Amino acid sequence: METVKLTEKQMKSRRNRNIALGLVLAGLVVLFYAITIVKIGGGMAG
Amino acid sequence: MTVIDNHGVLAKDGELSEASARDYFELLKPRVMSLVVFTAFAGLVLAPGHIHPVLGLIAILCIAVGAGASGALNMWYDADIDAIMSRTAKRPIPAGRIAPSEALAFGLVLSGFSVVILGLAVNWLSAGILAFTIFFYAVVYTMWLKRSTPQNIVIGGAAGAFPPMIGWACVTNSVTVESTVLFMIIFLWTPAHFWALALFKMRDYEAVGVPMLPNVAGERVTKHQIVAYAVLTAVCGVLPSFLGFASLGYGLVAAALGAIFIYCSIAVWRMPDGDLKMIPAKKLFGFSIFYLFAVFSALMIDRLASVLFSHAGGWF
């Protein structure tokens, strides 16, 4: 079976993209958490 | 049979992607995004009423990402002409760092996320205007007007003018005369700003067949129209004072900035046709960016001053 080996540059850029995607996903978790807290807080105050 | 180790991402023509996160960020047109963030923030600050600071921050983030997404869709559609123009040849798609299909998917996903999150977190009116803005820029301007009429940026400029209106709608859940004036300042400013650029990048636009005004109607007509739009922008710039949502002090600052804007446009008008250096056009382009930042900064400072003054009045 023939396999394609990733070059050093391809490996590096893929790692870079994966880290960025991870950070974006973590940011989304924080974002939804913040929205929930603010909305619930506002509802309770109301 | 060929297997790609660890499920590598395919770029164009079966090549494995070497794109970095920075390339994707570049698809969002960060410089345009900074202007969008600034004017949307101005809309939030100037609107009467209150928004929770966290929701305000999320609103700005959504507007920025939505604007960036429309930029990515623009780069996906315009990759063919971007490859020819010197100003845009190094963008991620023409440079071969990102495949067009990846840019399309990136733009669509970010558009959806930004609109839905803005709707859920803030309100659906502002989310609706954001969705319309993305549609207007990506479809009406990029796919339709840009390659078919020399008035492309006059009408297409509306897309860049919506952010302060979205910011305003985030706070008030409405569209008002005041937010329309903020919209109009940017809308009327765009032709003078963009045609100044089009004058000194005329050869580029000619090479790719985009019908910019200087190529279609000539330099003289473009210069007449630049002066006309500069005057309209300057007049619209002082309207907040007349309509009572900014002070006389702001009106004087806006009038002075508008006078310089008109002066720079007249310098372009006096520039001989066929001038190769186009220094007045380059100066007008530079000043136009400063003008917009200065007018919106002045509006926000004016609002801040009036809030502080009313609080001080309450204390004494």
Coordinates of C-alpha atoms in Angstrom, one line a residue:
Chain A
M1 CA 0.0 0.0 0.0
E2 CA 1.4 3.3 -1.1
T3 CA 1.3 6.1 1.5
V4 CA 1.8 9.8 1.2
K5 CA 4.3 11.2 3.7
L6 CA 3.6 14.7 5.0
T7 CA 6.6 17.1 4.6
E8 CA 7.9 19.0 7.6
K9 CA 6.1 22.1 6.4
Q10 CA 2.8 20.3 5.9
M11 CA 3.0 18.8 9.4
K12 CA 3.9 22.1 10.9
S13 CA 1.0 24.0 9.2
R14 CA -1.5 21.3 10.1
R15 CA -0.4 21.5 13.8
N16 CA -0.8 25.2 13.6
R17 CA -4.3 24.9 12.1
N18 CA -5.3 22.3 14.7
I19 CA -4.1 24.6 17.6
A20 CA -6.1 27.5 16.1
L21 CA -9.2 25.4 15.7
G22 CA -8.9 24.2 19.3
L23 CA -8.6 27.8 20.6
V24 CA -11.7 28.8 18.5
L25 CA -13.7 25.9 20.0
A26 CA -12.6 26.8 23.5
G27 CA -13.5 30.4 22.8
L28 CA -17.0 29.3 21.7
V29 CA -17.4 27.3 24.9
V30 CA -16.5 30.5 26.9
L31 CA -18.8 32.6 24.7
F32 CA -21.9 30.4 25.2
Y33 CA -21.1 30.2 28.9
A34 CA -20.9 34.0 29.2
I35 CA -24.2 34.4 27.2
T36 CA -25.9 31.9 29.4
I37 CA -24.7 33.6 32.6
V38 CA -25.7 37.1 31.4
K39 CA -29.1 36.0 30.2
I40 CA -29.9 34.0 33.3
G41 CA -28.6 36.8 35.5
G42 CA -30.8 39.3 33.6
G43 CA -33.8 37.0 34.0
M44 CA -33.3 36.5 37.7
A45 CA -32.9 40.3 38.2
G46 CA -36.1 40.8 36.2
Chain B
M1 CA -4.0 2.7 -3.8
T2 CA -2.8 6.0 -2.2
V3 CA -3.5 6.7 1.4
I4 CA -2.8 10.1 3.0
D5 CA -1.0 9.7 6.3
N6 CA -3.1 10.9 9.2
H7 CA -5.9 12.2 6.9
G8 CA -4.0 15.2 5.6
V9 CA -6.1 18.1 4.2
L10 CA -6.2 18.3 0.5
A11 CA -5.5 21.7 -1.1
K12 CA -5.9 22.3 -4.8
D13 CA -5.0 19.7 -7.4
G14 CA -4.4 17.0 -4.8
E15 CA -1.7 18.9 -3.0
L16 CA -1.6 18.7 0.8
S17 CA -2.4 22.0 2.4
E18 CA 0.4 24.2 3.8
A19 CA -2.0 26.9 4.9
S20 CA -1.5 28.3 8.4
A21 CA -4.1 29.8 10.7
R22 CA -2.7 33.2 9.7
D23 CA -3.7 32.5 6.0
Y24 CA -7.3 31.9 7.2
F25 CA -7.2 35.1 9.2
E26 CA -6.0 36.9 6.1
L27 CA -9.2 35.7 4.3
L28 CA -11.2 37.8 6.8
K29 CA -9.6 41.0 5.4
P30 CA -8.4 42.2 8.9
R31 CA -7.8 45.8 7.8
V32 CA -11.4 46.2 6.6
M33 CA -12.5 44.3 9.7
S34 CA -10.8 46.9 11.9
L35 CA -12.9 49.7 10.3
V36 CA -16.0 47.6 10.8
V37 CA -15.2 46.9 14.4
F38 CA -14.6 50.6 15.0
T39 CA -17.8 51.9 13.4
A40 CA -19.9 49.1 14.9
F41 CA -18.5 50.0 18.3
A42 CA -19.4 53.7 17.6
G43 CA -23.0 52.6 16.9
L44 CA -23.1 50.8 20.2
V45 CA -21.7 53.8 22.1
L46 CA -23.8 56.4 20.4
A47 CA -27.1 54.6 20.8
P48 CA -29.4 55.7 23.6
G49 CA -29.9 53.0 26.2
H50 CA -27.8 50.3 27.7
I51 CA -26.4 46.9 26.7
H52 CA -24.6 44.5 29.1
P53 CA -20.8 44.9 28.4
V54 CA -20.4 41.2 27.8
L55 CA -23.2 41.2 25.3
G56 CA -21.8 44.4 23.7
L57 CA -18.4 42.6 23.3
I58 CA -20.1 39.5 21.8
A59 CA -22.0 41.8 19.4
I60 CA -18.8 43.4 18.2
L61 CA -17.2 40.0 17.8
C62 CA -20.2 38.7 15.8
I63 CA -20.2 41.8 13.6
A64 CA -16.4 41.5 13.0
V65 CA -16.6 37.8 12.2
G66 CA -19.7 38.4 9.9
A67 CA -17.8 41.1 8.0
G68 CA -14.7 38.9 7.8
A69 CA -16.9 36.0 6.5
S70 CA -18.2 38.2 3.7
G71 CA -14.5 39.1 3.0
A72 CA -13.7 35.4 2.7
L73 CA -16.6 34.9 0.3
N74 CA -15.4 37.9 -1.7
M75 CA -11.9 36.4 -2.0
W76 CA -13.4 33.1 -3.0
Y77 CA -15.4 34.6 -5.9
D78 CA -12.8 37.1 -7.0
A79 CA -9.8 34.8 -6.9
D80 CA -9.5 34.9 -10.7
I81 CA -9.1 38.7 -10.8
D82 CA -7.1 38.9 -7.5
A83 CA -4.4 36.8 -9.2
I84 CA -3.9 39.4 -11.9
M85 CA -4.0 42.6 -9.8
S86 CA -0.7 43.6 -8.0
R87 CA -2.6 44.8 -4.9
T88 CA -4.3 41.4 -4.4
A89 CA -2.0 38.8 -6.0
K90 CA -0.5 37.7 -2.7
R91 CA -3.9 36.9 -1.1
P92 CA -4.1 33.3 0.2
I93 CA -6.2 31.9 -2.7
P94 CA -4.3 33.3 -5.7
A95 CA -1.0 32.6 -4.0
G96 CA -2.1 28.9 -3.8
R97 CA -2.0 28.6 0.0
I98 CA -5.8 28.0 0.4
A99 CA -8.0 26.1 -2.0
P100 CA -11.1 28.1 -3.2
S101 CA -13.5 25.4 -1.9
E102 CA -11.9 25.8 1.6
A103 CA -12.4 29.6 1.5
L104 CA -16.0 29.1 0.5
A105 CA -16.8 26.7 3.3
F106 CA -14.9 28.9 5.8
G107 CA -16.9 32.0 4.7
L108 CA -20.3 30.2 4.8
V109 CA -19.7 28.6 8.2
L110 CA -18.5 31.9 9.8
S111 CA -21.5 33.8 8.2
G112 CA -23.9 31.3 9.8
F113 CA -22.3 31.3 13.2
S114 CA -21.9 35.1 13.4
V115 CA -25.6 35.7 12.5
V116 CA -27.1 33.0 14.7
I117 CA -24.9 33.9 17.8
L118 CA -25.8 37.6 17.4
G119 CA -29.5 36.7 17.2
L120 CA -29.4 34.4 20.2
A121 CA -27.2 36.7 22.3
V122 CA -28.5 40.2 21.5
N123 CA -31.5 40.5 19.2
W124 CA -32.8 39.2 15.8
L125 CA -33.1 42.7 14.2
S126 CA -29.4 43.3 14.4
A127 CA -28.7 39.6 13.3
G128 CA -31.1 40.2 10.4
I129 CA -29.2 43.4 9.3
L130 CA -25.9 41.5 9.7
A131 CA -27.2 38.7 7.5
F132 CA -28.4 41.2 4.9
T133 CA -25.0 43.0 5.0
I134 CA -23.1 39.7 4.3
F135 CA -25.6 38.9 1.5
F136 CA -25.2 42.4 0.1
Y137 CA -21.4 42.4 0.1
A138 CA -21.0 38.8 -1.1
V139 CA -23.8 38.5 -3.6
V140 CA -25.1 41.9 -4.6
Y141 CA -21.7 43.7 -4.7
T142 CA -19.1 40.9 -5.4
M143 CA -21.1 38.6 -7.7
W144 CA -23.3 41.1 -9.4
L145 CA -22.4 44.8 -9.4
K146 CA -18.6 44.7 -9.2
R147 CA -18.1 43.3 -12.7
S148 CA -21.1 44.9 -14.4
T149 CA -21.4 48.6 -13.6
P150 CA -19.0 51.5 -12.8
Q151 CA -21.4 52.5 -10.0
N152 CA -20.4 49.2 -8.3
I153 CA -18.9 50.8 -5.2
V154 CA -21.5 53.5 -4.8
I155 CA -24.2 50.8 -4.3
G156 CA -21.9 48.2 -2.9
G157 CA -20.6 50.7 -0.4
A158 CA -23.8 50.2 1.6
A159 CA -22.4 46.9 2.8
G160 CA -19.6 48.8 4.6
A161 CA -22.0 51.4 5.9
F162 CA -24.3 49.0 7.9
P163 CA -22.0 48.2 10.9
P164 CA -22.8 51.3 12.9
M165 CA -26.5 50.7 12.2
I166 CA -26.1 47.1 13.5
G167 CA -24.3 48.4 16.6
W168 CA -27.2 50.9 17.2
A169 CA -29.8 48.1 16.6
C170 CA -28.0 45.9 19.2
V171 CA -28.7 48.5 21.9
T172 CA -32.1 49.8 20.8
N173 CA -33.6 46.9 18.8
S174 CA -34.6 49.5 16.2
V175 CA -33.5 51.5 13.1
T176 CA -33.8 55.2 13.6
V177 CA -33.0 58.5 11.8
E178 CA -29.8 58.8 13.9
S179 CA -28.5 55.4 12.9
T180 CA -29.4 56.1 9.3
V181 CA -27.3 59.3 9.4
L182 CA -24.3 57.2 10.7
F183 CA -25.0 54.8 7.8
M184 CA -25.2 57.7 5.3
I185 CA -21.8 59.2 6.5
I186 CA -20.0 56.0 5.5
F187 CA -22.2 55.4 2.4
L188 CA -21.4 58.8 0.9
W189 CA -17.8 58.6 2.0
T190 CA -17.1 55.3 0.2
P191 CA -17.1 56.6 -3.5
A192 CA -14.6 59.4 -2.8
H193 CA -12.4 57.0 -0.8
F194 CA -12.6 54.2 -3.3
W195 CA -12.4 56.2 -6.5
A196 CA -9.2 57.9 -5.2
L197 CA -7.7 54.4 -5.0
A198 CA -9.2 53.5 -8.4
L199 CA -7.5 56.5 -10.0
F200 CA -4.0 55.4 -9.0
K201 CA -4.8 51.7 -9.5
M202 CA -6.6 52.3 -12.8
R203 CA -4.2 50.1 -14.8
D204 CA -4.8 47.1 -12.5
Y205 CA -8.6 47.4 -12.8
E206 CA -8.3 47.8 -16.6
A207 CA -6.2 44.6 -16.8
V208 CA -8.9 42.5 -15.1
G209 CA -11.9 44.2 -16.8
V210 CA -13.5 45.5 -13.7
P211 CA -15.5 48.5 -14.8
M212 CA -14.3 51.1 -12.3
L213 CA -15.4 54.7 -13.0
P214 CA -12.0 56.0 -14.2
N215 CA -11.7 53.2 -16.8
V216 CA -15.2 53.5 -18.0
A217 CA -16.1 57.2 -17.8
G218 CA -12.6 58.6 -17.7
E219 CA -10.5 60.5 -15.1
R220 CA -12.3 63.8 -15.5
V221 CA -15.8 62.5 -14.8
T222 CA -14.3 60.5 -11.8
K223 CA -12.7 63.7 -10.4
H224 CA -16.1 65.6 -10.7
Q225 CA -17.8 62.8 -8.9
I226 CA -15.1 62.6 -6.2
V227 CA -15.7 66.3 -5.4
A228 CA -19.5 65.9 -5.4
Y229 CA -19.3 62.9 -2.9
A230 CA -16.8 64.7 -0.8
V231 CA -19.1 67.7 -0.4
L232 CA -22.1 65.3 0.4
T233 CA -20.0 63.5 3.0
A234 CA -18.9 66.7 4.6
V235 CA -22.5 67.9 4.8
C236 CA -23.7 64.6 6.2
G237 CA -20.8 64.6 8.7
V238 CA -22.2 67.7 10.5
L239 CA -25.9 66.4 10.5
P240 CA -25.6 64.8 14.0
S241 CA -25.2 68.3 15.4
F242 CA -28.3 69.6 13.5
L243 CA -30.3 66.6 14.5
G244 CA -29.4 67.1 18.2
F245 CA -27.6 63.8 18.9
A246 CA -24.2 65.5 19.0
S247 CA -23.0 68.9 20.3
L248 CA -22.1 72.1 18.5
G249 CA -18.4 71.3 19.4
Y250 CA -18.7 68.1 17.4
G251 CA -20.3 70.0 14.5
L252 CA -17.3 72.4 14.4
V253 CA -14.8 69.5 14.4
A254 CA -16.8 67.6 11.7
A255 CA -17.1 70.8 9.6
A256 CA -13.3 71.3 9.8
L257 CA -12.6 67.7 8.8
G258 CA -15.1 68.0 6.0
A259 CA -13.5 71.2 4.7
I260 CA -10.1 69.4 4.5
F261 CA -11.8 66.4 2.8
I262 CA -13.3 68.7 0.2
Y263 CA -9.9 70.5 -0.1
C264 CA -8.2 67.2 -0.8
S265 CA -10.8 66.3 -3.4
I266 CA -10.4 69.6 -5.1
A267 CA -6.6 68.9 -5.3
V268 CA -7.5 65.7 -7.1
W269 CA -9.9 67.6 -9.4
R270 CA -7.1 70.0 -10.3
M271 CA -4.7 67.2 -11.0
P272 CA -4.0 67.0 -14.7
D273 CA -5.5 64.0 -16.6
G274 CA -2.9 61.4 -17.3
D275 CA -0.8 62.3 -14.3
L276 CA 1.3 59.2 -13.6
K277 CA 2.3 59.9 -9.9
M278 CA -1.3 60.8 -8.8
I279 CA 0.0 62.2 -5.5
P280 CA -3.2 64.2 -4.7
A281 CA -5.2 61.0 -5.2
K282 CA -3.0 59.1 -2.9
K283 CA -3.2 61.9 -0.3
L284 CA -7.0 61.9 -0.6
F285 CA -7.1 58.1 -0.1
G286 CA -5.0 58.4 3.0
F287 CA -6.9 61.4 4.4
S288 CA -10.3 59.7 3.7
I289 CA -9.4 56.9 6.1
F290 CA -8.3 59.4 8.7
Y291 CA -11.5 61.4 8.2
L292 CA -13.8 58.4 8.9
F293 CA -11.9 57.5 12.1
A294 CA -11.8 61.1 13.2
V295 CA -15.5 61.7 12.7
F296 CA -16.6 58.6 14.5
S297 CA -14.0 59.2 17.3
A298 CA -15.3 62.8 17.7
L299 CA -18.9 61.5 17.9
M300 CA -17.9 59.0 20.7
I301 CA -15.8 61.6 22.6
D302 CA -18.8 64.0 22.3
R303 CA -21.1 61.4 23.7
L304 CA -18.7 60.5 26.5
A305 CA -18.3 64.2 27.4
S306 CA -22.1 64.7 27.5
V307 CA -22.6 61.7 29.8
L308 CA -19.8 62.8 32.1
F309 CA -21.2 66.4 32.1
S310 CA -24.7 65.2 32.9
H311 CA -23.3 63.0 35.8
A312 CA -21.3 66.0 37.1
G313 CA -24.4 68.1 36.9
G314 CA -26.2 65.5 39.0
W315 CA -23.6 65.7 41.7
F316 CA -23.6 69.5 42.2

